[in-house]
Coordinates of C-alpha atoms in Angstrom, one line a residue:
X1 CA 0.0 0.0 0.0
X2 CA 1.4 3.3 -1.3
X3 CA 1.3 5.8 1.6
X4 CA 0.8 10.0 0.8
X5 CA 4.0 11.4 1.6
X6 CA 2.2 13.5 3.5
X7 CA 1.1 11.1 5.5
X8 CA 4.3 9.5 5.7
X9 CA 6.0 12.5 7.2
X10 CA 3.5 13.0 10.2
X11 CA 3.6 9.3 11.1
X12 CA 7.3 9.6 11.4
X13 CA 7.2 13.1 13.5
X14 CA 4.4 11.8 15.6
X15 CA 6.7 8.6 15.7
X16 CA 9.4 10.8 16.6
X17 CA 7.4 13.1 19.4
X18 CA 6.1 9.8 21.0
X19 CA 9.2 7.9 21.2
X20 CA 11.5 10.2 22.9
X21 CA 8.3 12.2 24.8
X22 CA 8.6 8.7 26.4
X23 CA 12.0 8.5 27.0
X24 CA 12.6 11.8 28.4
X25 CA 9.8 10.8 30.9
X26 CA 11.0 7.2 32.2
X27 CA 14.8 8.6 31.7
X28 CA 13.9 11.6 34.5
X29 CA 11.8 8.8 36.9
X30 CA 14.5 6.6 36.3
X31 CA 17.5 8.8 37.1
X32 CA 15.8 11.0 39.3
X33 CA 12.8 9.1 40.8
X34 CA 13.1 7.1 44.6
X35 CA 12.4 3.4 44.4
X36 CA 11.0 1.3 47.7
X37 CA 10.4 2.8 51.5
X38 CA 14.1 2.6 53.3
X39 CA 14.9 5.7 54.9
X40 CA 18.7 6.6 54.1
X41 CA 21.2 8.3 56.0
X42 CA 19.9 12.1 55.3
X43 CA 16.5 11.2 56.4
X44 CA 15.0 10.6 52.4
X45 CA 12.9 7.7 51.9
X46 CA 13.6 5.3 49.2
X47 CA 16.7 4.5 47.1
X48 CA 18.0 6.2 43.9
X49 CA 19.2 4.5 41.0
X50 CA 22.9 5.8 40.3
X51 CA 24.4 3.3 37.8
X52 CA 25.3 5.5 35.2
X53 CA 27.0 2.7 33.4
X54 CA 24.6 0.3 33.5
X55 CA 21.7 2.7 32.2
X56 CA 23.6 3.2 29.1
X57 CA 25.2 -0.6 28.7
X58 CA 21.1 -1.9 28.4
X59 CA 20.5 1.1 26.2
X60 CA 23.3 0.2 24.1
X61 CA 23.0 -3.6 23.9
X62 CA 19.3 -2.8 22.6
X63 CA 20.6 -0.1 20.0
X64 CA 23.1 -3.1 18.6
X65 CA 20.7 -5.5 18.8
X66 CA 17.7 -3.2 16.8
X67 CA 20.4 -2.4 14.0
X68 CA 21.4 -5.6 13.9
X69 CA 17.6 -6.9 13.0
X70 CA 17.7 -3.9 10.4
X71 CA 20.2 -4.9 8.7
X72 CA 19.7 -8.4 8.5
X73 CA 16.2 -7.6 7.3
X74 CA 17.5 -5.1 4.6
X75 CA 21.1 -6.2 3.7
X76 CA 23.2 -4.1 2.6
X77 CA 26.7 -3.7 1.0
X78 CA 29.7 -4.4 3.2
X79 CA 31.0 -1.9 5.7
X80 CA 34.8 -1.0 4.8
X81 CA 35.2 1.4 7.7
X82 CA 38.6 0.7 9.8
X83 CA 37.0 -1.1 12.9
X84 CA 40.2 1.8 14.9
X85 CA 37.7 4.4 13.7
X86 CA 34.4 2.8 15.5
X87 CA 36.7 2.7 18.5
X88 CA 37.6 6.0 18.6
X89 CA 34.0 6.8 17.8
X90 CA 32.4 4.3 20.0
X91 CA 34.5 5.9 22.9
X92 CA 33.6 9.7 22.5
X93 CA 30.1 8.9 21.8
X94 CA 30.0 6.4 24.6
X95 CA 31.5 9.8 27.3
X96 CA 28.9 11.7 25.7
X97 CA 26.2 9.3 27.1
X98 CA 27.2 8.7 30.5
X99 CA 28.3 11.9 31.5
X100 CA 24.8 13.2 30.3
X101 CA 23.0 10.3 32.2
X102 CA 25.7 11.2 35.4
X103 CA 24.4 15.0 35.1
X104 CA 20.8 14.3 35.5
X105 CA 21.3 13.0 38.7
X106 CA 22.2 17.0 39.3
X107 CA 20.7 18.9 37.1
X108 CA 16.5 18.6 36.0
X109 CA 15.6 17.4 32.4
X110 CA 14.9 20.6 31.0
X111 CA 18.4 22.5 32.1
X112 CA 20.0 19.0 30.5
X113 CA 17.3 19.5 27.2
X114 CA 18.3 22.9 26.5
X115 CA 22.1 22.4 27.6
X116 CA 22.7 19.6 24.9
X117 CA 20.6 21.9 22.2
X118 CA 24.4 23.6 22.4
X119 CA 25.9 21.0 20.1
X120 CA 26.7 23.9 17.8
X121 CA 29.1 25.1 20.0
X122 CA 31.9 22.0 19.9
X123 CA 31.0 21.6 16.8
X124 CA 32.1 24.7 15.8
X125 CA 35.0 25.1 18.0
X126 CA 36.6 21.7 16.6
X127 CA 35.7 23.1 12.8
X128 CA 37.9 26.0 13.8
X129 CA 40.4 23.9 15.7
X130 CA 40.7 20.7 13.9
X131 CA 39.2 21.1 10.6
X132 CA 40.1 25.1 9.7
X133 CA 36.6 25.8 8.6
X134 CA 35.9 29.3 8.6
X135 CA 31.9 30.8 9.4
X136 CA 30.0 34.0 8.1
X137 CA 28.8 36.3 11.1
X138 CA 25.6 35.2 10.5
X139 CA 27.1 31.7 11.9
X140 CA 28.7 33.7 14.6
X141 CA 25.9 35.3 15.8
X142 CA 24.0 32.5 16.1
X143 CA 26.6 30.2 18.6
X144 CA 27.0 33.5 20.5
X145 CA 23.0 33.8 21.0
X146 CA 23.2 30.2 21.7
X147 CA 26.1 30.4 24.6
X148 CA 24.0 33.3 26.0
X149 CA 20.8 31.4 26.0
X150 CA 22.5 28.3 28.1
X151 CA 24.2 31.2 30.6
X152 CA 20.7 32.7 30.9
X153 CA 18.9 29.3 31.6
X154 CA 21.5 27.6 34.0
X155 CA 22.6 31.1 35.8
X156 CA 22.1 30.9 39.5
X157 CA 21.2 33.6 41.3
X158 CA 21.3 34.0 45.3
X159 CA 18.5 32.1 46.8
X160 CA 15.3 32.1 44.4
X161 CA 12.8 29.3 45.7
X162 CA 11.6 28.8 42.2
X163 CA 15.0 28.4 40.8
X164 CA 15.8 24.1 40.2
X165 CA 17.6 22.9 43.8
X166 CA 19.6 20.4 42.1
X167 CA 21.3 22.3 39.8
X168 CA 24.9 22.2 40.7
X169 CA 28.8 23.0 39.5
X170 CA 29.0 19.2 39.1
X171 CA 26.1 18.6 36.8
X172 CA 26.9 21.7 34.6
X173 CA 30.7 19.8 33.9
X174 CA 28.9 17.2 32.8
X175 CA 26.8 18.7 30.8
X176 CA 29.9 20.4 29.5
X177 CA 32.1 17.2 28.7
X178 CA 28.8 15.8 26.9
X179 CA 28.6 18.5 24.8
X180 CA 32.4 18.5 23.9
X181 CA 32.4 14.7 23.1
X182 CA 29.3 15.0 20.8
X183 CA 31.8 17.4 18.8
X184 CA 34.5 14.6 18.8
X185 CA 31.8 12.5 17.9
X186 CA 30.9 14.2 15.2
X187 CA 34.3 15.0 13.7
X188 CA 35.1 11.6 13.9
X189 CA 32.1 10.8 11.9
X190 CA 32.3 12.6 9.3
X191 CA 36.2 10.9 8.6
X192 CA 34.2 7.9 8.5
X193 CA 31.4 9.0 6.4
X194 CA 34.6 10.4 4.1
X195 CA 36.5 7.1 3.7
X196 CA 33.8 4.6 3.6
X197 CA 30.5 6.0 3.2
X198 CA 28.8 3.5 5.8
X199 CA 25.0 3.4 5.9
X200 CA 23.5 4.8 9.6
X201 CA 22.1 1.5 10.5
X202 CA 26.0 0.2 9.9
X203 CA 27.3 2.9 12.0
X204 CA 24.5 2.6 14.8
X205 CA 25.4 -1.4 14.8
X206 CA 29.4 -1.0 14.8
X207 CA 29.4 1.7 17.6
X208 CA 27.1 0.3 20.0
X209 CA 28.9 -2.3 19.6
X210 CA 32.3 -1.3 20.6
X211 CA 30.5 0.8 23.3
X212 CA 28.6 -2.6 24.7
X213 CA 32.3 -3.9 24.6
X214 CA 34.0 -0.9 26.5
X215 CA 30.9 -0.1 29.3
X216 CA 31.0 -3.9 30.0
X217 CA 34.6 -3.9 31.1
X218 CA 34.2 -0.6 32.8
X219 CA 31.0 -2.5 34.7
X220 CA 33.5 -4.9 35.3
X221 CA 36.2 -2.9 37.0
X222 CA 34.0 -1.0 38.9
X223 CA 31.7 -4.0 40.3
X224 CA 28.6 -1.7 39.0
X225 CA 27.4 -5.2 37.5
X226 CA 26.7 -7.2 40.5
X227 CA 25.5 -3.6 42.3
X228 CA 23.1 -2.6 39.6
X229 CA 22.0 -6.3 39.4
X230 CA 20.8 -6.3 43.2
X231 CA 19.1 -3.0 42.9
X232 CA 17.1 -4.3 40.3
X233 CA 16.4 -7.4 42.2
X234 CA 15.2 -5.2 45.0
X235 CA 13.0 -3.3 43.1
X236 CA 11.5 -5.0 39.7
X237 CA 9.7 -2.3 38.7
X238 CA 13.3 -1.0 37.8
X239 CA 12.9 -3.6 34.8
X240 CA 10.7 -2.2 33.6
X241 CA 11.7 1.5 33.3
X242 CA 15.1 0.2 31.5
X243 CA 12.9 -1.7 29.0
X244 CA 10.9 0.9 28.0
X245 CA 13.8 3.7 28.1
X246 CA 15.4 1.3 25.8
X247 CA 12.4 0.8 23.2
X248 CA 11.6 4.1 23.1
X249 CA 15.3 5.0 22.2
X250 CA 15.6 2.5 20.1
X251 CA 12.2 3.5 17.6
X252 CA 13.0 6.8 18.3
X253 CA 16.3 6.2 16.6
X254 CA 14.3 4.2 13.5
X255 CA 11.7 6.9 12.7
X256 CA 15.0 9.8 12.6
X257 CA 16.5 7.4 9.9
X258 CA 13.1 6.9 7.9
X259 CA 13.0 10.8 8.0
X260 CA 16.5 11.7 6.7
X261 CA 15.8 8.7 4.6
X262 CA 12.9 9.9 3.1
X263 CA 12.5 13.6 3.6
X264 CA 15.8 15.0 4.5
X265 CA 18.5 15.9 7.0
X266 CA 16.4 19.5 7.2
X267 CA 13.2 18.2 7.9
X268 CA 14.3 15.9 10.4
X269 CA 16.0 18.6 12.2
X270 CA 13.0 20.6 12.7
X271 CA 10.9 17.8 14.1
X272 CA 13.8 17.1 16.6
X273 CA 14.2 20.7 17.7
X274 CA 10.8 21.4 17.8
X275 CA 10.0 17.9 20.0
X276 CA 13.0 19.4 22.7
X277 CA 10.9 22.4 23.3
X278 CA 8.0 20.7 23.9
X279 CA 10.2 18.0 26.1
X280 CA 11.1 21.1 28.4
X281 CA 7.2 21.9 28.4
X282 CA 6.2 18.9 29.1
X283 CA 8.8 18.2 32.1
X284 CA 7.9 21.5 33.2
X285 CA 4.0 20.2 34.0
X286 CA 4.4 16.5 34.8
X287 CA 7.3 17.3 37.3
X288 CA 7.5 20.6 38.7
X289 CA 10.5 21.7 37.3
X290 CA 9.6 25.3 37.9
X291 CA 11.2 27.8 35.6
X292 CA 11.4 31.6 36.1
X293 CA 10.8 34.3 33.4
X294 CA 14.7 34.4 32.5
X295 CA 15.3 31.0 31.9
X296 CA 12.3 30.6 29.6
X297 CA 14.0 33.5 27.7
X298 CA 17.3 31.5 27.7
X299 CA 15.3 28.1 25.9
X300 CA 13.5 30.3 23.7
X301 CA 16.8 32.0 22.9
X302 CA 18.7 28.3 22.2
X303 CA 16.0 27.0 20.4
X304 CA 15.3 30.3 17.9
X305 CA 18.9 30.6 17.2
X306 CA 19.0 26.9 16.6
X307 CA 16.3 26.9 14.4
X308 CA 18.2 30.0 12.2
X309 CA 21.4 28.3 12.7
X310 CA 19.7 25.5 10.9
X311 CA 18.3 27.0 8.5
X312 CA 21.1 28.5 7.7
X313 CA 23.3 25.9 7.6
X314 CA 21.1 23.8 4.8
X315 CA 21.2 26.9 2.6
X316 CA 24.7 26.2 2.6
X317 CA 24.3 22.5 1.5
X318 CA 24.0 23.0 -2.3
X319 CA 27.2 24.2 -2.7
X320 CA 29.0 21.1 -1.5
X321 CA 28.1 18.6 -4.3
X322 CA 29.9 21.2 -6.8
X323 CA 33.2 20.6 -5.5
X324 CA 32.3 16.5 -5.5
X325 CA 31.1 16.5 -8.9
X326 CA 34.9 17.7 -9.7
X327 CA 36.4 14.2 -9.9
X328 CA 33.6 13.2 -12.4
X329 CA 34.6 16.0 -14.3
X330 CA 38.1 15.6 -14.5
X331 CA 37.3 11.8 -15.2
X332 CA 35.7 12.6 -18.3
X333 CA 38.3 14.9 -19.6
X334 CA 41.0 12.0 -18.5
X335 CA 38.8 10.0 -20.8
X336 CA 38.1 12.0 -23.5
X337 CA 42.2 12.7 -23.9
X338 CA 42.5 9.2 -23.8
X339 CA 40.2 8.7 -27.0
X340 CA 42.1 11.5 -28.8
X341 CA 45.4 9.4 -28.3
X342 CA 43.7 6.4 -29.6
X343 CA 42.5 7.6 -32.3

């Protein structure tokens, strides 16, 4: 049955809003919720769950295992990337995770929503460092209103009872080091989409692979295995949250690829910035996270001069198959010399 594209493209954005409206609510119970009735040492009832590693292993191991299904549904042509590069890329994605699952232990959902909308920021500090890109002012102007958007949002004034009590230095590092290893991340990625052209599903598979590989030694070392493994025994219903933070991450991950697939890198980027803002909204109601009158400027701030950024960025886009169509070019004059020398 041939589906409107039309149609197509609000199934996946509703699939997309679902998905991770779901995940952002069982990742905040999970990470920041109380499980059972002991009373602990500062007089708070229940326990938290704190395994950082071990939230991110199951997440992982279910990302491998749902690429793997794709792919062996749909095969496709062999992968030729240097398994060196998944490691480096498995590693700085893998940071990237944990420290962002550590921080919201300190910091509420929305101030870690609108703090990872900064991914512009590595990205373009590396572009500058690493790759020697060089941005318009328009570009410019839009990291700066970006920087001063996150400042406005996670500034803490004296004492304001409205302002989030766990926000702390800690949780703002965090946030930090997540942000800087989503630009290695994506550095690293684009060598590998330079080299060997991998499909996503191939690069989903290979990197949560190495990072299943890497978090279960760490579990190892640390003994978060056997600790994670008896909190879960004391409370099931733990089970369940991991299960459905996994699936959720998991589709959410399949409708994003059926959108680039289908409709674009830019349309996918607008149902994913837009579904952030109403993230923060939705925290916001369901869980108190009170915000004053500056930090909604600051997440309105981010997420307009994201959404220019954006923009801006894709108007860019045409330019870059000109200089790949070069080597075609230069093909065909190799080949049409070659015919004048034959002849």
């Amino acid at each position: 049955m041939n589906v409107p594209e039309r149609s197509r493209f609000v199934i996946y954005a509703v699939g997309i809003f679902v998905c991770y409206f779901l995940y952002g609510i069982v990742q905040e119970k999970l990470t920041r919720g109380r499980y059972g009735e002991q009373v602990q040492a500062d007089g708070s009832v229940g326990e938290r769950f704190t395994f950082a590693l071990a939230l991110v292993w199951v997440q992982c191991v279910c990302n491998y295992i749902f690429a793997k299904v794709l792919l062996t549904v749909k095969p496709q042509k062999e992968d030729t990337t240097h398994t060196g590069s998944y490691a480096a890329c498995s590693l700085t994605y893998l940071l990237a995770m944990v420290s962002t699952t550590m921080a919201m232990r300190w910091v509420p959902y929305p101030t870690a929503v609108v703090g990872k909308s900064a991914k512009p920021i590595p990205v373009m500090i590396l572009g500058v460092l690493i790759g020697r890109k060089s941005y318009s002012w328009t570009r410019y102007a839009c990291v700066l209103s970006i920087v001063l958007g996150v400042i406005l949002f996670m500034y803490k004034e004296g004492k304001v009872a409205n302002l989030p009590a766990e926000t702390t230095i800690l949780g703002e590092v965090l946030l930090f080091l997540s942000l800087s290893m989503d630009g290695l991340t994506g550095a690293v990625q684009e060598r590998i989409r330079a080299a060997s052209s991998p499909s996503g599903q191939q690069m989903m598979k290979s990197m949560n692979f190495w990072s299943t590989l890497m978090l279960g030694f760490a579990m190892l070392l640390t003994g978060e295995v056997k600790e994670s493994l008896h909190f879960a025994i004391r409370h099931p219903e733990v089970w369940t949250h991991l299960s459905l933070l996994s699936l959720c991450g998991a589709l959410g991950q399949f409708f994003i690829f059926l959108t680039v697939a289908n409709f674009g890198p830019l349309a996918c980027s607008v149902v994913t910035t837009t579904r952030k803002f109403f993230t923060v909204l939705c925290s916001v109601l369901l869980f108190g996270n009170v915000l004053i009158a500056r930090q909604w400027l600051g997440a309105v701030l981010v997420f307009a001069a994201l959404f220019v950024d954006m923009l801006y960025g894709k108007k860019q886009s045409p330019a870059a198959p000109v200089s790949s169509k070069k080597h075609p070019s230069d093909g065909g004059k190799l080949s049409e010399e070659k015919k004048k020398l034959i002849s």
